[in-house]
Amino acid sequence: MTGGDFARLLGEFTLSAESGDGARFARHFTEDAVYHDYIYGPHTGRADIAHMMQDLFHRDATDYRWEMFDPVFDGRQGYAWSLSSFTSTIPQFAGKRVVIDGMSRFILRDGLIAEYRESVNGGVAMAQLGVEPERMAKVFRRWTGWLEQRPETRDYQAWPKGSRANR
């Protein structure tokens, strides 16, 4: 896969996400892929990824838009900056529009996404929705737990300062 192929994959990936068709979205992933979503958590395998997109995200939001910019690809992994937006359908926040600025990392295998991670300031989204501070704090604690439990975070914390040259 080339950088141009990766950019085309991102275009198809985001159009599929916007469509709300979970099966269409999941076809961009390997059978054993993991999608790490900052709201709904990790989802493994095409069926679970399709469920997340169609039955969770598109249940809770409408008018979804997602675009990727400035893709970078090294033959195995790629990154892109994104803007996305949606209108909440959650009763407490119904009709509120949210825009999110994020970074995405894609690990690819055989032209498909094997792992997806995103880095998003979800606090900005919650502020746009009007989420109460106590509920925000609960979500931030959950996100902190996810970060602290990741194997790469644990490995990083175990490395002595300045040890990167030896790895």
Coordinates of N, CA, C and O in Angstrom, one line a residue:
M1 N 0.8 -1.2 0.0 CA 0.0 0.0 0.0 C 0.9 1.2 0.0 O 1.9 1.3 0.7
T2 N 0.5 2.2 -0.8 CA 1.2 3.5 -0.9 C 0.5 4.5 0.0 O -0.6 4.3 0.4
G3 N 1.2 5.7 0.1 CA 0.6 6.8 0.8 C -0.7 7.2 0.1 O -1.7 7.6 0.8
G4 N -0.8 7.2 -1.2 CA -2.0 7.5 -2.0 C -3.1 6.5 -1.7 O -4.3 6.9 -1.5
D5 N -2.7 5.2 -1.6 CA -3.7 4.2 -1.3 C -4.3 4.4 0.1 O -5.5 4.2 0.4
F6 N -3.4 4.8 1.1 CA -3.8 5.1 2.4 C -4.8 6.2 2.5 O -5.8 6.2 3.1
A7 N -4.5 7.3 1.7 CA -5.4 8.5 1.7 C -6.8 8.1 1.1 O -7.8 8.5 1.6
R8 N -6.8 7.2 0.1 CA -8.1 6.7 -0.4 C -8.8 5.9 0.6 O -10.0 6.0 0.7
L9 N -8.1 5.0 1.3 CA -8.7 4.2 2.4 C -9.4 5.1 3.4 O -10.5 4.8 3.8
L10 N -8.7 6.2 3.8 CA -9.2 7.1 4.8 C -10.5 7.7 4.3 O -11.5 7.9 5.0
G11 N -10.5 8.1 3.0 CA -11.8 8.7 2.4 C -12.9 7.7 2.4 O -14.0 8.1 2.8
E12 N -12.7 6.5 2.1 CA -13.7 5.4 2.1 C -14.1 5.1 3.5 O -15.3 4.9 3.8
F13 N -13.2 5.0 4.4 CA -13.4 4.8 5.8 C -14.3 5.8 6.5 O -15.3 5.4 7.1
T14 N -14.1 7.1 6.2 CA -14.9 8.1 6.8 C -16.3 8.2 6.2 O -17.3 8.4 6.9
L15 N -16.4 8.0 4.8 CA -17.7 7.9 4.2 C -18.5 6.8 4.8 O -19.7 6.9 5.0
S16 N -17.9 5.6 5.0 CA -18.6 4.5 5.6 C -19.1 4.8 7.0 O -20.2 4.4 7.4
A17 N -18.2 5.5 7.8 CA -18.6 5.9 9.1 C -19.8 6.8 9.1 O -20.8 6.7 9.8
E18 N -19.8 7.8 8.2 CA -20.9 8.7 8.0 C -22.2 8.0 7.6 O -23.3 8.5 8.0
S19 N -22.1 7.0 6.9 CA -23.3 6.3 6.3 C -24.1 5.6 7.4 O -25.3 5.4 7.2
G20 N -23.5 5.2 8.5 CA -24.2 4.5 9.5 C -24.3 3.0 9.3 O -24.9 2.3 10.1
D21 N -23.8 2.5 8.1 CA -23.9 1.1 7.8 C -22.7 0.4 8.4 O -21.6 0.5 8.0
G22 N -23.0 -0.3 9.5 CA -22.0 -1.0 10.3 C -21.2 -2.0 9.5 O -20.0 -2.1 9.6
A23 N -21.9 -2.8 8.7 CA -21.2 -3.8 7.9 C -20.2 -3.1 6.9 O -19.1 -3.6 6.7
R24 N -20.7 -2.1 6.2 CA -19.8 -1.4 5.3 C -18.6 -0.8 6.0 O -17.5 -0.9 5.5
F25 N -18.8 -0.2 7.2 CA -17.7 0.3 7.9 C -16.7 -0.8 8.3 O -15.5 -0.7 8.2
A26 N -17.2 -1.9 8.8 CA -16.4 -3.0 9.3 C -15.6 -3.7 8.2 O -14.5 -4.3 8.5
R27 N -16.0 -3.6 6.9 CA -15.2 -4.2 5.8 C -13.8 -3.6 5.7 O -13.0 -4.1 5.0
H28 N -13.6 -2.4 6.3 CA -12.3 -1.8 6.2 C -11.3 -2.4 7.2 O -10.1 -2.0 7.2
F29 N -11.7 -3.3 8.0 CA -10.9 -3.9 9.1 C -10.6 -5.4 8.8 O -11.4 -6.1 8.2
T30 N -9.5 -5.9 9.4 CA -9.2 -7.3 9.4 C -10.2 -8.0 10.3 O -10.9 -7.4 11.1
E31 N -10.4 -9.3 10.1 CA -11.3 -10.1 11.0 C -11.0 -9.9 12.5 O -12.0 -10.0 13.3
D32 N -9.8 -9.8 12.8 CA -9.4 -9.7 14.2 C -9.0 -8.3 14.7 O -8.4 -8.1 15.8
A33 N -9.4 -7.3 13.9 CA -9.1 -5.9 14.2 C -9.6 -5.5 15.6 O -10.6 -6.0 16.1
V34 N -8.9 -4.4 16.1 CA -9.4 -3.8 17.3 C -9.6 -2.3 17.0 O -8.7 -1.7 16.5
Y35 N -10.7 -1.8 17.4 CA -11.1 -0.3 17.2 C -11.2 0.2 18.6 O -12.0 -0.2 19.4
H36 N -10.3 1.1 19.0 CA -10.2 1.7 20.3 C -11.0 3.1 20.2 O -10.4 4.1 19.7
D37 N -12.2 3.1 20.7 CA -13.0 4.3 20.6 C -13.0 5.1 21.9 O -13.1 4.4 23.0
Y38 N -12.8 6.4 21.9 CA -12.6 7.1 23.1 C -13.9 7.2 23.9 O -13.9 7.5 25.1
I39 N -15.1 7.0 23.4 CA -16.3 7.0 24.1 C -16.8 5.6 24.5 O -17.1 5.2 25.6
Y40 N -16.8 4.7 23.4 CA -17.4 3.4 23.6 C -16.4 2.3 24.0 O -16.7 1.1 24.2
G41 N -15.1 2.7 24.1 CA -14.1 1.7 24.4 C -13.6 0.8 23.3 O -14.0 1.1 22.1
P42 N -12.9 -0.2 23.6 CA -12.4 -1.1 22.5 C -13.4 -2.1 22.0 O -14.3 -2.6 22.8
H43 N -13.4 -2.3 20.7 CA -14.3 -3.3 20.0 C -13.4 -4.1 19.2 O -12.6 -3.6 18.4
T44 N -13.6 -5.5 19.3 CA -12.7 -6.4 18.6 C -13.5 -7.2 17.6 O -14.6 -7.8 17.9
G45 N -13.0 -7.3 16.4 CA -13.6 -8.1 15.3 C -14.6 -7.3 14.5 O -15.1 -6.3 15.0
R46 N -14.8 -7.7 13.3 CA -15.7 -7.0 12.4 C -17.1 -6.8 13.0 O -17.7 -5.7 12.9
A47 N -17.7 -7.9 13.5 CA -19.1 -7.8 14.0 C -19.2 -6.8 15.1 O -20.2 -6.0 15.2
D48 N -18.2 -6.8 16.0 CA -18.3 -5.9 17.2 C -18.0 -4.4 16.7 O -18.7 -3.5 17.2
I49 N -17.2 -4.2 15.7 CA -16.9 -2.9 15.2 C -18.2 -2.4 14.5 O -18.5 -1.2 14.6
A50 N -18.8 -3.3 13.7 CA -20.0 -2.9 13.0 C -21.1 -2.5 14.0 O -21.8 -1.5 13.8
H51 N -21.2 -3.3 15.1 CA -22.2 -3.0 16.2 C -21.9 -1.6 16.8 O -22.8 -0.8 17.0
M52 N -20.6 -1.3 17.1 CA -20.3 0.0 17.7 C -20.7 1.1 16.8 O -21.4 2.1 17.3
M53 N -20.4 1.0 15.5 CA -20.7 2.1 14.6 C -22.2 2.3 14.4 O -22.8 3.4 14.5
Q54 N -22.9 1.2 14.1 CA -24.3 1.3 13.7 C -25.2 1.3 14.9 O -26.2 2.2 14.9
D55 N -25.0 0.5 15.9 CA -25.9 0.4 17.0 C -25.6 1.3 18.2 O -26.5 1.4 19.1
L56 N -24.4 1.8 18.3 CA -24.1 2.7 19.4 C -23.9 4.1 18.9 O -24.7 5.0 19.3
F57 N -22.9 4.3 18.0 CA -22.7 5.7 17.6 C -23.9 6.3 16.9 O -24.3 7.4 17.2
H58 N -24.4 5.6 15.9 CA -25.5 6.2 15.1 C -26.8 6.1 15.9 O -27.8 6.7 15.4
R59 N -26.9 5.4 17.0 CA -28.0 5.5 17.9 C -28.0 6.8 18.7 O -29.0 7.4 18.9
D60 N -26.8 7.2 19.0 CA -26.6 8.4 19.9 C -26.4 9.7 19.2 O -26.3 10.7 19.8
A61 N -26.2 9.6 17.8 CA -25.9 10.8 17.1 C -26.5 10.7 15.7 O -26.7 9.7 15.1
T62 N -26.7 11.9 15.1 CA -27.1 12.0 13.7 C -26.3 13.1 13.0 O -25.5 13.8 13.7
D63 N -26.5 13.3 11.7 CA -25.8 14.3 11.0 C -24.3 14.2 11.1 O -23.6 15.2 11.3
Y64 N -23.8 13.0 11.1 CA -22.4 12.7 11.4 C -21.5 13.1 10.2 O -21.9 12.7 9.0
R65 N -20.5 13.8 10.4 CA -19.4 14.1 9.4 C -18.1 13.8 10.0 O -17.8 14.0 11.2
W66 N -17.2 13.3 9.1 CA -15.8 12.9 9.5 C -14.9 13.1 8.4 O -15.1 12.5 7.3
E67 N -13.9 13.9 8.5 CA -12.9 14.0 7.5 C -11.5 13.9 8.0 O -11.2 14.4 9.1
M68 N -10.6 13.3 7.3 CA -9.2 13.1 7.6 C -8.4 14.0 6.8 O -8.6 14.2 5.6
F69 N -7.3 14.6 7.4 CA -6.4 15.5 6.7 C -5.0 15.1 7.0 O -4.7 14.5 8.0
D70 N -4.1 15.5 6.1 CA -2.7 15.4 6.2 C -2.2 14.0 6.6 O -1.4 13.7 7.5
P71 N -2.7 13.0 5.8 CA -2.3 11.6 6.1 C -0.8 11.4 5.9 O -0.2 11.9 5.0
V72 N -0.3 10.5 6.8 CA 1.1 10.1 6.7 C 1.1 8.6 6.9 O 0.5 8.1 7.7
F73 N 1.9 7.9 6.0 CA 1.9 6.5 6.0 C 3.3 5.9 5.7 O 4.0 6.4 4.8
D74 N 3.7 4.9 6.5 CA 5.1 4.4 6.3 C 5.1 3.0 5.7 O 6.2 2.4 5.7
G75 N 4.0 2.5 5.3 CA 3.9 1.2 4.7 C 3.3 0.2 5.7 O 2.8 -0.9 5.3
R76 N 3.3 0.5 7.0 CA 2.7 -0.4 8.0 C 1.7 0.4 8.9 O 0.6 -0.1 9.2
Q77 N 2.0 1.6 9.2 CA 1.1 2.4 10.0 C 0.9 3.8 9.4 O 1.8 4.3 8.8
G78 N -0.2 4.4 9.7 CA -0.5 5.7 9.2 C -1.2 6.5 10.3 O -1.7 6.0 11.3
Y79 N -1.1 7.8 10.1 CA -1.7 8.8 11.0 C -2.4 9.9 10.2 O -2.0 10.1 9.0
A80 N -3.4 10.4 10.8 CA -4.1 11.5 10.1 C -4.8 12.4 11.2 O -5.2 11.9 12.2
W81 N -4.8 13.7 10.9 CA -5.6 14.6 11.8 C -7.0 14.6 11.2 O -7.2 14.5 10.0
S82 N -8.0 14.8 12.1 CA -9.4 14.7 11.7 C -10.2 15.8 12.4 O -9.9 16.3 13.4
L83 N -11.3 16.1 11.7 CA -12.4 16.9 12.2 C -13.6 16.1 12.0 O -13.8 15.5 11.0
S84 N -14.4 16.0 13.1 CA -15.7 15.3 13.0 C -16.7 16.1 13.7 O -16.4 16.9 14.6
S85 N -18.0 15.8 13.3 CA -19.1 16.6 14.0 C -20.3 15.7 13.9 O -20.5 14.8 13.1
F86 N -21.2 15.9 14.9 CA -22.5 15.2 14.9 C -23.5 16.0 15.8 O -23.1 17.0 16.5
T87 N -24.7 15.6 15.7 CA -25.8 16.2 16.5 C -26.3 15.1 17.4 O -26.6 14.0 17.0
S88 N -26.2 15.3 18.7 CA -26.6 14.3 19.7 C -28.1 14.0 19.6 O -28.9 14.9 19.4
T89 N -28.4 12.7 19.7 CA -29.8 12.2 19.9 C -30.1 11.7 21.2 O -31.2 11.2 21.5
I90 N -29.1 11.7 22.1 CA -29.3 11.3 23.5 C -30.3 12.3 24.1 O -30.1 13.5 24.1
P91 N -31.3 11.8 24.7 CA -32.4 12.7 25.2 C -31.9 13.9 26.0 O -32.4 15.0 25.8
Q92 N -31.0 13.7 26.9 CA -30.5 14.8 27.7 C -29.8 15.8 26.9 O -29.7 17.0 27.3
F93 N -29.2 15.5 25.8 CA -28.4 16.4 25.0 C -29.0 16.6 23.6 O -28.3 17.1 22.7
A94 N -30.2 16.1 23.3 CA -30.7 16.0 22.0 C -30.7 17.4 21.3 O -31.0 18.4 21.9
G95 N -30.2 17.4 20.0 CA -30.1 18.6 19.2 C -28.9 19.4 19.4 O -28.7 20.3 18.6
K96 N -28.0 19.0 20.3 CA -26.8 19.8 20.5 C -25.7 19.3 19.5 O -25.5 18.1 19.3
R97 N -25.1 20.3 18.8 CA -24.1 20.0 17.8 C -22.7 20.0 18.4 O -22.4 20.9 19.2
V98 N -21.9 19.0 18.0 CA -20.5 18.9 18.6 C -19.6 18.8 17.4 O -19.8 18.2 16.4
V99 N -18.4 19.4 17.6 CA -17.3 19.3 16.6 C -16.1 18.8 17.4 O -15.8 19.3 18.5
I100 N -15.4 17.9 16.8 CA -14.2 17.2 17.5 C -13.0 17.3 16.6 O -13.1 17.0 15.4
D101 N -11.9 17.6 17.2 CA -10.6 17.7 16.6 C -9.8 16.5 17.2 O -9.7 16.3 18.4
G102 N -9.2 15.7 16.3 CA -8.5 14.5 16.8 C -7.4 14.0 15.9 O -7.2 14.5 14.8
M103 N -6.7 13.1 16.4 CA -5.6 12.4 15.7 C -5.9 10.9 15.7 O -6.4 10.4 16.7
S104 N -5.6 10.2 14.6 CA -5.9 8.8 14.5 C -4.7 8.1 14.0 O -3.9 8.6 13.2
R105 N -4.5 6.9 14.6 CA -3.4 6.0 14.2 C -4.0 4.7 13.7 O -4.9 4.1 14.3
F106 N -3.5 4.3 12.6 CA -4.0 3.1 11.9 C -2.8 2.1 11.7 O -1.8 2.5 11.2
I107 N -3.0 0.9 12.2 CA -2.0 -0.2 11.9 C -2.7 -1.0 10.8 O -3.8 -1.5 11.0
L108 N -2.0 -1.2 9.7 CA -2.6 -1.9 8.5 C -1.9 -3.2 8.3 O -0.7 -3.4 8.6
R109 N -2.7 -4.2 7.8 CA -2.3 -5.5 7.4 C -3.0 -5.9 6.2 O -4.3 -5.9 6.2
D110 N -2.3 -6.2 5.1 CA -2.9 -6.7 3.9 C -4.0 -5.7 3.4 O -5.0 -6.1 2.9
G111 N -3.7 -4.4 3.5 CA -4.6 -3.4 3.0 C -5.8 -3.0 3.8 O -6.6 -2.2 3.4
L112 N -5.9 -3.7 5.0 CA -7.0 -3.5 5.9 C -6.5 -2.9 7.2 O -5.3 -3.1 7.6
I113 N -7.4 -2.4 8.0 CA -7.0 -1.8 9.3 C -7.0 -2.9 10.3 O -8.1 -3.6 10.5
A114 N -5.9 -3.2 11.0 CA -5.8 -4.2 12.0 C -6.0 -3.6 13.4 O -6.4 -4.3 14.3
E115 N -5.6 -2.3 13.5 CA -5.8 -1.6 14.8 C -6.1 -0.1 14.5 O -5.4 0.5 13.7
Y116 N -7.0 0.4 15.2 CA -7.3 1.8 15.1 C -7.3 2.4 16.5 O -8.0 1.9 17.5
R117 N -6.7 3.5 16.7 CA -6.7 4.3 18.0 C -6.9 5.8 17.6 O -6.4 6.2 16.6
E118 N -7.5 6.5 18.5 CA -7.7 7.9 18.3 C -7.4 8.6 19.6 O -7.5 8.1 20.7
S119 N -6.9 9.8 19.4 CA -6.6 10.7 20.5 C -7.5 12.0 20.3 O -7.3 12.7 19.3
V120 N -8.4 12.2 21.2 CA -9.4 13.2 21.1 C -9.6 13.9 22.4 O -9.5 13.3 23.4
N121 N -9.7 15.2 22.4 CA -10.1 15.9 23.7 C -11.6 15.8 23.9 O -12.3 16.7 23.5
G122 N -12.0 14.7 24.5 CA -13.4 14.5 24.7 C -14.0 15.5 25.7 O -15.2 15.7 25.7
G123 N -13.2 16.1 26.5 CA -13.7 17.2 27.4 C -14.4 18.3 26.6 O -15.4 18.9 27.1
V124 N -13.8 18.7 25.5 CA -14.3 19.7 24.7 C -15.7 19.3 24.1 O -16.7 20.1 24.1
A125 N -15.8 18.1 23.7 CA -17.1 17.6 23.2 C -18.2 17.6 24.4 O -19.3 18.0 24.2
M126 N -17.7 17.2 25.5 CA -18.7 17.2 26.7 C -19.1 18.6 27.1 O -20.3 18.8 27.4
A127 N -18.2 19.5 27.0 CA -18.5 20.9 27.3 C -19.5 21.4 26.3 O -20.5 22.1 26.6
Q128 N -19.4 21.0 25.0 CA -20.3 21.5 24.0 C -21.7 20.9 24.2 O -22.7 21.5 23.9
L129 N -21.8 19.7 24.8 CA -23.0 19.0 25.1 C -23.7 19.6 26.4 O -24.9 19.5 26.5
G130 N -22.8 20.2 27.2 CA -23.4 20.7 28.5 C -23.4 19.6 29.6 O -24.2 19.6 30.5
V131 N -22.5 18.6 29.5 CA -22.4 17.6 30.5 C -22.0 18.2 31.8 O -21.1 19.0 31.9
E132 N -22.6 17.7 32.9 CA -22.3 18.3 34.2 C -20.9 17.9 34.7 O -20.4 16.8 34.4
P133 N -20.3 18.7 35.5 CA -18.9 18.4 35.9 C -18.7 17.1 36.6 O -17.7 16.4 36.4
E134 N -19.6 16.7 37.4 CA -19.5 15.4 38.1 C -19.4 14.2 37.1 O -18.7 13.3 37.3
R135 N -20.3 14.3 36.1 CA -20.3 13.2 35.1 C -19.0 13.3 34.3 O -18.5 12.2 33.9
M136 N -18.5 14.5 34.0 CA -17.3 14.6 33.2 C -16.1 13.9 34.0 O -15.3 13.2 33.5
A137 N -16.1 14.2 35.3 CA -15.0 13.7 36.2 C -15.1 12.1 36.2 O -14.0 11.5 36.1
K138 N -16.3 11.5 36.2 CA -16.4 10.1 36.1 C -15.9 9.5 34.8 O -15.1 8.5 34.8
V139 N -16.2 10.2 33.7 CA -15.7 9.8 32.4 C -14.2 9.9 32.3 O -13.5 9.0 31.9
F140 N -13.6 11.0 32.8 CA -12.2 11.2 32.8 C -11.5 10.2 33.6 O -10.4 9.7 33.2
R141 N -12.1 9.7 34.8 CA -11.4 8.7 35.5 C -11.4 7.4 34.7 O -10.4 6.6 34.8
R142 N -12.5 7.1 34.0 CA -12.6 5.9 33.2 C -11.5 5.9 32.1 O -10.7 5.0 31.9
W143 N -11.4 7.1 31.4 CA -10.3 7.2 30.4 C -8.9 7.1 31.0 O -8.0 6.5 30.4
T144 N -8.7 7.6 32.2 CA -7.4 7.5 32.9 C -7.1 6.0 33.1 O -6.0 5.6 32.9
G145 N -8.1 5.3 33.6 CA -7.9 3.8 33.8 C -7.5 3.1 32.5 O -6.6 2.3 32.5
W146 N -8.2 3.4 31.4 CA -7.9 2.8 30.1 C -6.5 3.1 29.7 O -5.7 2.2 29.3
L147 N -6.0 4.4 29.9 CA -4.7 4.8 29.5 C -3.7 4.0 30.4 O -2.7 3.5 29.9
E148 N -3.9 4.0 31.7 CA -3.0 3.4 32.7 C -2.9 1.9 32.5 O -1.8 1.3 32.8
Q149 N -3.9 1.2 32.0 CA -3.9 -0.2 31.9 C -3.3 -0.7 30.5 O -3.0 -1.9 30.4
R150 N -3.1 0.2 29.6 CA -2.6 -0.2 28.3 C -1.2 -0.8 28.5 O -0.3 -0.2 29.2
P151 N -0.8 -1.9 27.8 CA 0.5 -2.5 28.0 C 1.6 -1.5 27.6 O 2.7 -1.4 28.2
E152 N 1.4 -0.7 26.5 CA 2.4 0.3 26.1 C 2.6 1.4 27.1 O 3.7 1.9 27.3
T153 N 1.6 1.8 27.8 CA 1.7 2.8 28.9 C 2.5 2.2 30.1 O 3.4 2.8 30.6
R154 N 2.2 1.0 30.4 CA 2.9 0.3 31.5 C 4.4 0.1 31.2 O 5.3 0.4 32.0
D155 N 4.7 -0.3 29.9 CA 6.1 -0.4 29.5 C 6.8 0.9 29.6 O 7.9 1.0 30.1
Y156 N 6.1 2.0 29.1 CA 6.7 3.3 29.1 C 7.0 3.8 30.5 O 8.1 4.3 30.8
Q157 N 6.1 3.5 31.4 CA 6.3 3.9 32.8 C 7.5 3.2 33.5 O 8.1 3.7 34.4
A158 N 7.7 2.0 33.0 CA 8.8 1.1 33.6 C 10.2 1.5 33.1 O 11.2 1.2 33.7
W159 N 10.2 2.2 31.9 CA 11.5 2.6 31.3 C 12.1 3.7 32.1 O 11.5 4.7 32.4
P160 N 13.4 3.6 32.4 CA 14.1 4.8 33.1 C 14.2 5.9 32.1 O 14.3 5.8 30.9
K161 N 14.2 7.1 32.7 CA 14.3 8.3 31.9 C 15.6 8.3 31.1 O 16.6 7.9 31.6
G162 N 15.5 8.6 29.8 CA 16.7 8.7 29.0 C 17.0 7.3 28.4 O 18.0 7.2 27.7
S163 N 16.2 6.3 28.6 CA 16.6 5.0 28.1 C 16.2 4.7 26.7 O 16.5 3.7 26.1
R164 N 15.5 5.7 26.0 CA 15.0 5.4 24.7 C 16.1 5.0 23.7 O 15.9 4.3 22.8
A165 N 17.4 5.5 23.9 CA 18.5 5.2 23.0 C 18.8 3.7 23.0 O 19.3 3.1 22.1
N166 N 18.5 3.0 24.1 CA 18.8 1.6 24.3 C 17.7 0.7 23.8 O 17.9 -0.5 23.9
R167 N 16.6 1.2 23.4 CA 15.5 0.3 23.0 C 15.5 0.1 21.5 O 15.8 0.8 20.7

